[in-house]
Amino acid sequence: MGDIRQSLLPRDVLSAAKELLYHLDIYICNLVQSGRQPPQVDSKTLELVEEFILHAPKDRNTPARRMSALQELQLLEIMCSCFQEQSRDTVRQLMFSALFSLQGNQADESRMALLGKLVSMAIAVGRVPILECAATWLQRTHRVYCVRLAQVLVDDYCSMVPGSVPTLQNIHSASPRFCCQFITAVTTLYDLTSEELTPPLELLQMIASWIQDDPRLVLITFLNTPLSGSQPISSLDVTPLGGLVRWCVKAPLAYRRDKKLALTNGTTESEPEVGPLFSALHLSILQVFMLLPNILNEKGLFGRLALLQMESLATLTSDLSRLLDQADKHTHTSSTDTHTLSQLTLDRLAQALQVAMANGALLCSREDLRAICSRLPHNNLLQLVLSGPVMYYNNIHTPPLAFSPHAAHSPIASHPTPHPAHTPHTPLATHPSSHPQYPAQPFMTGMPFPFRPSY
Amino acid sequence: MSAQKDCEFLVKRARELVSDDPCAAKAWLITARTLYPADFNIQYEMYIIERNAERTSSAGRLLYDMFINFPDQPIVWREISVITAALRSDSQDKHAQFLRGLFETLPGRVQCEMLLKATEQCFNTLEKAEMLLLLLKRFPESVVQHGVNLGETLLEAEASENVETPVNCFRKLFVCDVLPLVINNMDMRLPASLMQKYMLKAAEFYIGYVTRGPSPDVQIQGSQDGGSLKSPSVSRGSQRYVIDGLSEKSSVVAEPWERLLDILAVVGARCEWQGDKGQRSYVDMLQRVKELCRYLPGLEGDTRSRCCSQIVICAALVLFRSAFLYVSAVQPALFQGVNALSLGPWILVEDLSSVYNDVEVERGPVKHAHKKRKLADGREKTMGQYRKALSSLHQMAAVQQPQTGQQSPSGQASLEHHRALIQQASCHYALGEYRMACEKLLDVVGGLVPPNQEPTKTPEDQGRIKTKTRKGNDLRLLPCTSKAVLPFCLQLMLACFKLRAFTDSRDDLSLGHVVVLLQHDWPQGEMLFLKAVEKICQQGSFQYENFFNYVTNIDMLEEFAYLRTPEGGRIQLELLPNQGMLIKNPSPALGVELNTLLLQGVQTMDRHHTVTRGITKGVKEDFRLAMERQVSRCGENLFSVLHRFCINEKIIIIQSLP
């Protein structure tokens, strides 16, 4: 394909790009036809893409060709219809990666810029094939770039053009896979550490309503991905659950800080309370956890795959202890209010930990939990969760339940980041709907236990 | 201990939150359930939140969990009984609908199990049956196991509860709900005897239902006193009917005769009855029975006995239905639910359409001896039936006697209670007992309100009456209204007097009554009037003192005026009232013609024979004046005149008949 360069050079930027896309399409079709495994686009072709579509300078001597805004729009349009018309999935995917897979070179900046514009446009005009390719891209690309793409989309739809959120809302029905990856990217992006890293309210409302309407949405990528261990290092989590838990747990503290700022700035915001929104979102997440046992069992992964990462939870708890410390020290508002919000944060943390653990999303022992929560202030529910349920359950209606011996599987982390501190995990008991079993507890009955809640 | 405390703590927190932040409350409970999955209170609390918010599917899911995990919890059973009660009720309120929807979200297997267990826990037979019925309706496969048992339980309950009528709640459930499920289930083998028993139970119920009497405004509880008929004050507007133990809605049985026919068709098919599988109508059924009766002598054994039951059952049902249709037409107020407003009651009476025919025609041509005997035999039979009818009518009149104080102000209701009297009159007439006939009749007429004007007759009506020549006794149905009854009474009286008036012997009083009565329906009776005039001419005189009181017909007046003229034959007419007085106090102005008239005409009264010309002259003048005045009365309402005649002359009329 390298030989077409000479014919492209004399053309104007737009028609050269067009011509290259045309040839790329033919080239990839032939590639797929030939059946060579794996089909791989050669480096010469990738160079042509960089030169004639991304307009990265080939070397210092040749000046970069530039496109006008109008030409760029025309090119995006051509690309949109090019993906739309290509009926074969593999061809589309190869084409998309030929154009947008990051190569670790100078061209990546313009690659990201073009990708952002293309996906934004695909959302606006409902080009499902592009969203599907973008979803795959979001799975394979380093999270830093995924977050950058998400930022572009949030800027376009939530900040730049007021009232365009409903357009973004449509991605839920257009491409649930893309939607799921978008949520993961957004929750990774906004970690509520500063005002900038707090999601816009509209975005928050949209995500909450998506998940409320269809809790399985957050599991789409997980459900559609064969667990091959081929997940690239540092890609996004396979589900947005970790990010969402972080949002809900930190929200009472983060938004209190915002409120305080608003008060000191004298701006009276008429925005609705975020409280109920996070309350509903938190409930949705717990409901998603409850879907997991069946799904994990079907995949034969129960007790082997942790959808919540222990180390990210550790980060969360240490963040929390710092924030709660600060809140205690710098509190200017009523201290009961501060106390209530701190307790809400800890309640949610306890609930998320317990429900995730009981449903096989979190693979650890209560001992491990006690370790990461040791620096947090007192909370009754958290104490209860950390100590675990009392084993001799004294209920006249319920016969004592037997422990089922559980075969220990070697755990597979959904994320290949090594995690030596917590392997091997204590296997967790399964919890299918009507045969409740208790998670194994590492402590003895009848022994006084310091973690019992005081209520 | 501590676990219990943990659970109490968790539930308490959820309860505190539920009103302000239901999502948080649910998050607490979800967490609690993962900690203590075997704790009932946690799950019940979750269920209560969903139920109170009327979220059907999530509440259903939680109820399912509780039913599976805590099958022995009394609270679960209380909840289930509330739901099954909603299923049985026909309440349309929002909560009942939610509970029904909740039940629908459960898997069929669980629904089935719930209903069965709920049935087991039910001690009231009726509720238990209703519950089991819910099960049978939803799960047809359960009919095989429970259908017949349920039916028998209901029949036993009916027997042991000593209910007074087949129209009771147990029978209603059995016939309308259980029986169709049982007989339509072809997986079951049912003996013919059992099916016939069920068939008769059904017939008894449906016939009892359609013939139930009107209820007093409150509600009658399915029981009817056999003897006493309903008081006249029964309002026909409110036809609410509630079978004791059932709701108003489930007390309604739509199209009872059709449902009975449906059951008959299935039972017939299953008992291998002759004829096409679906009995389409009662008329078809009667036709089929007729055909079967022809084959019957050629049959033997099982086939014969099967055929006999078919004939007996079908014929009986046709009979009951026909009798019902007849009675509900004749006396709709007797039954509840028969539309009595469109058509009033009817009275079965002699057909008097030939009352204006000539006396000779009616007597009929001379017959041969054997024919006469045959006719006489037939007549004897008919007479016997009239006697029977009379005795029943006496009884009926006795119970229908309106009680004092309960008389309805509208003449209509009271008229209904004279039905028996009218029919008695009609029977007495048929038996030739004219005096009795008129006596009964005049009792009735006293209570009638004369219609404002004579009914305008259609030409066809007149034609029909004229052309019809009667043979034997025809009966007809008369609407039970003043408008129809008064003309009938007049005709019946005419019929009673007709033969007497035209016998060879002289009976001026009867002839006079006939003349008065012939005014009704004029000129229908013109022929008979001319015959009367002819008789008067033959007699040469005629005495009827009531003439000017009751004859207002211009044609008749003209004819009588003419009779007095020389051209008319100078007939001596004694038509003025109080002429006896005149005669007692003779006036010289009285004319000689009238003198003679008076002398010859007056037969019965005490009189003086000393009459002068002067007196007769005065009489002549009176007659002219009376005639003139009478002509001015021509426009008077004839019904009022004749009604007055019946009331004022009641005694004379009755006395003038043997």
XYZ file of N, CA and C in Angstrom, chain A residues 192 198-201 204 247 250-260 271 274-275 278 341:
69
model
N -13.650 13.181 42.671
C -14.192 14.046 43.728
C -13.118 14.618 44.656
N -15.143 17.032 40.144
C -16.491 16.675 40.591
C -17.395 16.677 39.352
N -18.128 15.606 39.123
C -18.913 15.538 37.870
C -20.013 16.600 37.828
N -20.263 17.166 36.654
C -21.374 18.106 36.529
C -22.686 17.415 36.925
N -23.587 18.185 37.491
C -24.836 17.611 37.993
C -25.623 16.869 36.911
N -24.260 13.547 36.311
C -24.569 12.688 37.440
C -25.996 12.163 37.346
N -17.635 7.353 44.214
C -18.515 8.528 44.124
C -19.480 8.594 45.299
N -17.841 9.059 48.808
C -17.224 10.370 49.055
C -18.195 11.543 48.920
N -19.303 11.296 48.236
C -20.212 12.402 47.907
C -20.614 13.261 49.105
N -21.034 12.638 50.231
C -21.479 13.505 51.336
C -20.400 14.490 51.767
N -19.144 14.052 51.720
C -18.059 14.961 52.127
C -17.734 15.945 51.019
N -17.657 15.457 49.795
C -17.258 16.311 48.675
C -18.273 17.415 48.436
N -19.538 17.085 48.475
C -20.544 18.099 48.169
C -20.756 19.059 49.328
N -20.417 18.579 50.522
C -20.485 19.510 51.638
C -19.447 20.619 51.438
N -18.275 20.202 50.923
C -17.207 21.168 50.675
C -17.672 22.186 49.625
N -18.342 21.651 48.580
C -18.860 22.542 47.534
C -19.849 23.543 48.095
N -20.710 23.019 48.924
C -21.739 23.863 49.504
C -21.102 25.011 50.277
N -20.067 24.618 51.009
C -19.384 25.609 51.820
C -18.790 26.705 50.938
N -29.611 24.850 42.269
C -29.498 23.453 41.829
C -30.154 22.519 42.837
N -28.107 17.126 45.702
C -27.520 15.914 45.132
C -27.724 14.715 46.062
N -28.112 14.997 47.311
C -28.278 13.930 48.298
C -29.105 12.747 47.802
N -27.481 10.671 44.956
C -26.449 9.700 45.335
C -27.050 8.544 46.131
N -23.077 13.801 58.127
C -22.547 13.509 56.800
C -21.400 12.505 56.874
